[in-house]
């Protein structure tokens, strides 16, 4: 029988859209109708399980799913034995300690003897231990930010992204204790045939990720400044140089990261580059 791998992705929530678009950008087709819990790709040996994110680390460590996409916060909190195959760069957030806005705060010692509400008791307990703080942890599963105002706890430890939820609840962020982003995780004892499929998937994900962080740059330059310009945009192996119809000018094509482009734009213009075009790259294999 031909092998197939099973990947667990969040059914609906902050990870779902980016997880599914990454898979689609890898050229993998599947049907994702509302309410579906399972789906199989029509052009790649992969099957999808749509689950709550809390369950993904456990399903992958038990081998019910071979792969999963989950936030590092959830992964570390659940403490399951899986392999992190790749950081995916989306759903970035932080887990922070916050207290009522009006409180005076000098250091993490503030929390000594206090109570903290959180949905991440393990990460919080590990952090408090590392800081030698003894605090009472109240585990609650949602709406953590209202805990101080209803007298349930004196502080909270919760996910922060823009900070507006804290602000709206009269809280201030005082310590960042954990940084998180979405990761691709894998079961630790995958059979050879499944590993070969995982490698194919990783190859495609890497090509998509590389493409996103790089740009294709085209510009016109006087031949006399080509050396200077090539030094600024060296490209993958070396830039492509094509003669323009106008004597003494060339078109230079190269690939570089967007950051590199912005850093070098003044230099390029100073060297006489004109008609600079920056074009997105869909996939990049090097
Ligand atoms: O139903 P299911 O269990 O699958 O989903 P869930 O409700 O547990 O999780 P979900 O979809 O809210 O988040 C999934 C993952 O996205 C989290 O585990 C994080 O890794 C990541 N993530 C990124 C976030 C946020 N940003 C985020 N802002 N998770 C939660 N939040 C919440 C936070 O809890 C707080 O209530 O957003 C609020 C703070 O946001 P700001 O922008 O106001 O600071
Ligand atoms: Zn959840």
XYZ file of C-alpha atoms and ligand atoms in Angstrom:
331
model
C 0.000 0.000 0.000
C 1.223 3.475 -0.804
C 2.112 5.521 2.255
C 0.260 8.649 3.253
C 1.006 11.124 6.052
C -1.509 12.703 8.354
C -1.203 16.322 9.471
C -3.208 17.899 12.292
C -4.124 21.547 11.790
C -6.295 23.861 13.858
C -9.943 23.637 12.842
C -10.767 27.279 13.351
C -8.813 29.959 15.109
C -5.755 32.120 14.782
C -3.563 29.394 13.276
C -6.004 27.978 10.727
C -5.832 30.408 7.851
C -2.035 30.715 7.706
C -1.565 26.949 8.173
C -3.868 26.161 5.268
C -2.490 28.846 2.989
C 1.064 27.595 3.577
C -0.066 24.104 2.541
C -1.827 25.495 -0.535
C 1.263 27.495 -1.483
C 3.137 24.191 -1.427
C 0.912 23.178 -4.345
C -1.111 20.742 -2.228
C -4.798 20.624 -3.153
C -7.551 19.557 -0.785
C -11.165 20.246 0.014
C -11.775 22.133 3.223
C -15.528 22.438 3.582
C -16.955 23.907 6.781
C -17.532 21.368 9.513
C -15.236 18.781 7.926
C -12.975 17.022 10.428
C -10.931 15.112 7.876
C -9.844 15.659 4.302
C -7.433 14.019 1.863
C -5.333 15.823 -0.715
C -6.053 15.063 -4.334
C -2.453 15.539 -5.511
C -0.108 14.798 -2.550
C -0.044 11.808 -0.145
C -1.359 13.764 2.832
C -4.497 13.625 4.922
C -5.723 16.460 7.172
C -7.239 16.268 10.624
C -8.943 19.495 11.731
C -8.675 19.772 15.525
C -8.553 22.169 18.472
C -4.992 23.402 18.867
C -4.836 22.084 22.467
C -5.123 18.517 21.157
C -2.502 18.743 18.404
C 0.696 18.037 20.436
C -0.911 14.963 22.037
C -2.211 13.554 18.740
C 1.247 13.916 17.193
C 3.119 12.367 20.121
C 0.642 9.446 20.215
C 1.050 8.921 16.476
C -2.617 9.529 15.624
C -1.206 12.300 13.421
C 2.313 12.229 11.934
C 2.650 16.013 11.735
C 0.957 19.022 13.271
C 0.987 22.799 13.129
C 0.696 24.458 16.525
C 1.888 27.502 18.508
C 5.071 26.987 20.535
C 3.172 28.196 23.615
C 0.727 25.294 23.311
C 3.504 22.839 22.513
C 5.647 23.728 25.531
C 2.623 23.886 27.828
C 1.444 20.423 26.809
C 4.989 19.073 27.273
C 4.662 16.255 24.717
C 7.587 14.416 23.223
C 7.610 15.482 19.550
C 10.168 16.890 17.113
C 10.031 20.525 16.027
C 10.687 20.277 12.281
C 10.362 23.896 11.306
C 9.499 27.346 12.621
C 6.795 28.736 10.372
C 7.026 32.473 11.047
C 3.316 33.183 11.577
C 1.005 33.559 14.627
C 3.797 35.334 16.454
C 2.951 36.369 19.993
C 4.373 36.464 23.503
C 3.318 35.139 26.874
C 3.557 37.927 29.425
C 2.826 38.793 33.015
C 0.484 41.740 33.505
C -0.886 43.612 36.499
C -3.444 46.405 37.098
C -2.284 49.653 35.488
C -2.149 51.651 38.720
C 0.159 49.220 40.558
C 3.735 50.191 41.260
C 6.126 47.664 39.677
C 9.883 47.408 40.042
C 10.855 43.815 39.442
C 9.525 40.291 39.140
C 9.791 40.062 42.945
C 6.437 41.905 42.852
C 4.803 38.521 42.292
C 6.241 36.904 45.435
C 3.297 35.763 47.570
C 0.747 36.983 44.986
C -1.799 35.056 42.900
C -1.643 34.846 39.097
C -4.382 33.622 36.745
C -3.332 31.845 33.548
C -4.141 29.182 30.960
C -0.436 28.298 30.868
C 0.304 26.887 34.342
C 3.323 24.843 33.279
C 5.181 27.616 31.440
C 4.355 30.020 34.269
C 5.453 27.611 37.010
C 8.754 26.961 35.202
C 9.345 30.679 34.837
C 8.540 31.485 38.465
C 10.851 28.686 39.578
C 13.677 30.025 37.414
C 13.201 33.445 39.043
C 12.898 32.001 42.528
C 9.430 33.457 43.023
C 6.754 31.773 45.009
C 3.264 32.692 43.742
C -0.098 30.988 43.652
C -1.191 29.915 40.150
C -4.905 29.916 39.281
C -5.495 27.894 36.150
C -8.415 29.173 34.080
C -9.249 28.328 30.514
C -10.416 31.639 29.078
C -11.003 35.373 29.660
C -7.883 35.480 31.803
C -7.674 39.256 31.445
C -10.722 39.872 33.634
C -9.302 37.902 36.612
C -7.821 40.909 38.496
C -10.963 43.049 38.150
C -13.219 40.313 39.554
C -10.817 39.613 42.421
C -9.777 36.137 41.245
C -6.067 36.937 41.080
C -3.713 39.872 41.475
C -1.938 39.409 38.171
C -2.282 37.431 34.960
C -0.034 35.532 32.597
C -1.503 35.509 29.092
C -0.798 35.704 25.379
C -0.191 39.218 24.127
C 0.014 40.309 20.547
C -0.839 43.995 20.011
C -1.405 44.663 23.737
C -4.868 46.136 23.194
C -6.694 43.438 25.217
C -4.535 44.265 28.246
C -5.100 47.975 27.764
C -8.870 47.587 27.434
C -8.893 45.671 30.711
C -6.871 48.244 32.649
C -3.747 46.067 32.775
C -0.083 46.699 31.964
C 2.474 44.195 30.671
C 5.409 43.942 33.068
C 7.402 40.834 32.046
C 7.638 38.897 28.800
C 8.248 35.286 29.745
C 7.996 33.353 26.471
C 8.072 34.143 22.729
C 6.012 32.019 20.396
C 5.295 31.381 16.732
C 3.654 28.563 14.799
C 5.817 25.461 14.328
C 5.573 22.268 12.301
C 5.924 19.311 14.658
C 6.425 15.647 13.888
C 6.041 12.284 15.586
C 9.393 10.925 16.794
C 9.157 7.457 15.276
C 7.971 7.880 11.715
C 8.544 5.007 9.301
C 11.025 5.433 6.453
C 8.293 5.861 3.775
C 6.550 8.548 5.818
C 9.848 10.367 6.414
C 10.368 10.514 2.657
C 6.993 12.273 2.270
C 7.798 14.635 5.162
C 11.070 15.541 3.387
C 9.139 16.401 0.230
C 6.773 18.594 2.205
C 9.648 20.354 4.015
C 11.404 20.951 0.703
C 8.284 22.701 -0.609
C 7.755 24.694 2.601
C 11.359 25.899 2.499
C 10.959 26.997 -1.122
C 7.788 28.947 -0.237
C 9.427 30.560 2.807
C 12.597 31.522 0.891
C 10.480 32.992 -1.896
C 8.531 35.135 0.574
C 11.610 36.645 2.184
C 13.342 37.428 -1.118
C 12.600 39.715 -4.051
C 13.503 39.669 -7.705
C 15.121 42.996 -8.585
C 15.521 44.387 -12.109
C 17.238 47.665 -12.894
C 18.952 49.560 -15.679
C 22.524 50.732 -15.172
C 25.212 52.513 -17.155
C 27.904 49.954 -18.070
C 30.554 52.050 -16.321
C 28.893 51.417 -12.904
C 28.160 47.711 -13.326
C 30.961 46.640 -10.938
C 29.620 48.866 -8.155
C 26.055 47.671 -8.705
C 26.968 43.981 -8.833
C 28.760 44.392 -5.491
C 25.538 45.763 -3.979
C 23.214 43.074 -5.354
C 25.302 39.923 -5.735
C 22.259 37.629 -6.181
C 22.175 33.851 -5.849
C 25.231 32.924 -7.895
C 25.751 36.236 -9.662
C 23.363 38.711 -11.273
C 22.202 38.377 -14.872
C 23.446 41.217 -17.098
C 21.669 41.850 -20.397
C 22.534 44.629 -22.851
C 19.856 47.296 -23.384
C 19.021 48.469 -26.916
C 20.588 51.793 -25.924
C 24.367 51.708 -26.255
C 26.347 51.801 -22.984
C 23.491 50.549 -20.747
C 22.604 47.156 -19.287
C 19.709 45.562 -17.497
C 20.733 43.862 -14.230
C 18.558 41.101 -12.699
C 19.201 39.759 -9.226
C 17.598 38.216 -6.152
C 17.986 39.620 -2.661
C 16.211 39.806 0.645
C 13.841 42.724 1.056
C 15.940 44.092 3.960
C 19.060 43.980 1.809
C 17.190 45.836 -0.923
C 16.216 48.716 1.362
C 19.722 48.881 2.824
C 21.263 49.159 -0.650
C 18.748 51.339 -2.474
C 20.676 54.611 -1.892
C 23.910 52.999 -3.045
C 22.209 51.678 -6.191
C 20.808 55.095 -7.060
C 24.128 56.783 -6.329
C 25.792 54.323 -8.701
C 23.400 55.449 -11.457
C 20.799 52.648 -11.345
C 17.451 53.611 -12.926
C 14.057 52.031 -13.512
C 14.361 49.779 -10.477
C 11.641 47.102 -10.293
C 11.114 44.850 -7.254
C 9.008 41.768 -7.976
C 7.674 39.127 -5.550
C 8.972 35.564 -5.825
C 6.492 32.716 -5.410
C 8.931 29.831 -4.813
C 12.703 29.730 -4.548
C 14.873 26.612 -4.746
C 18.617 26.998 -4.221
O -10.389 26.562 19.594
P -8.939 26.315 19.778
O -8.585 25.681 21.086
O -8.360 25.570 18.590
O -8.222 27.750 19.696
P -7.781 28.722 20.882
O -8.904 29.653 21.160
O -7.159 27.972 22.009
O -6.564 29.487 20.202
P -6.523 30.733 19.213
O -7.080 30.363 17.884
O -7.040 31.962 19.871
O -4.936 30.901 19.107
C -4.140 29.908 18.558
C -2.684 30.290 18.717
O -2.435 31.534 18.064
C -2.218 30.533 20.136
O -1.917 29.332 20.827
C -0.971 31.380 19.914
O 0.132 30.554 19.599
C -1.325 32.183 18.667
N -1.687 33.605 18.927
C -1.155 34.662 18.263
C -2.585 34.086 19.798
C -2.598 35.480 19.662
N -1.692 35.811 18.694
C -3.481 36.271 20.490
N -3.471 37.496 20.373
N -3.396 33.475 20.694
C -4.235 34.203 21.441
N -4.307 35.573 21.380
C -5.326 36.222 22.298
C -4.855 36.313 23.747
O -5.222 35.154 24.457
C -5.578 37.548 24.260
O -6.899 37.244 24.641
O -5.577 37.537 21.890
C -5.657 38.412 23.012
C -4.486 39.356 23.009
O -4.326 39.962 21.768
P -3.914 41.495 21.683
O -3.630 41.725 20.224
O -5.071 42.302 22.177
O -2.672 41.697 22.538
Zn -6.933 26.075 22.230
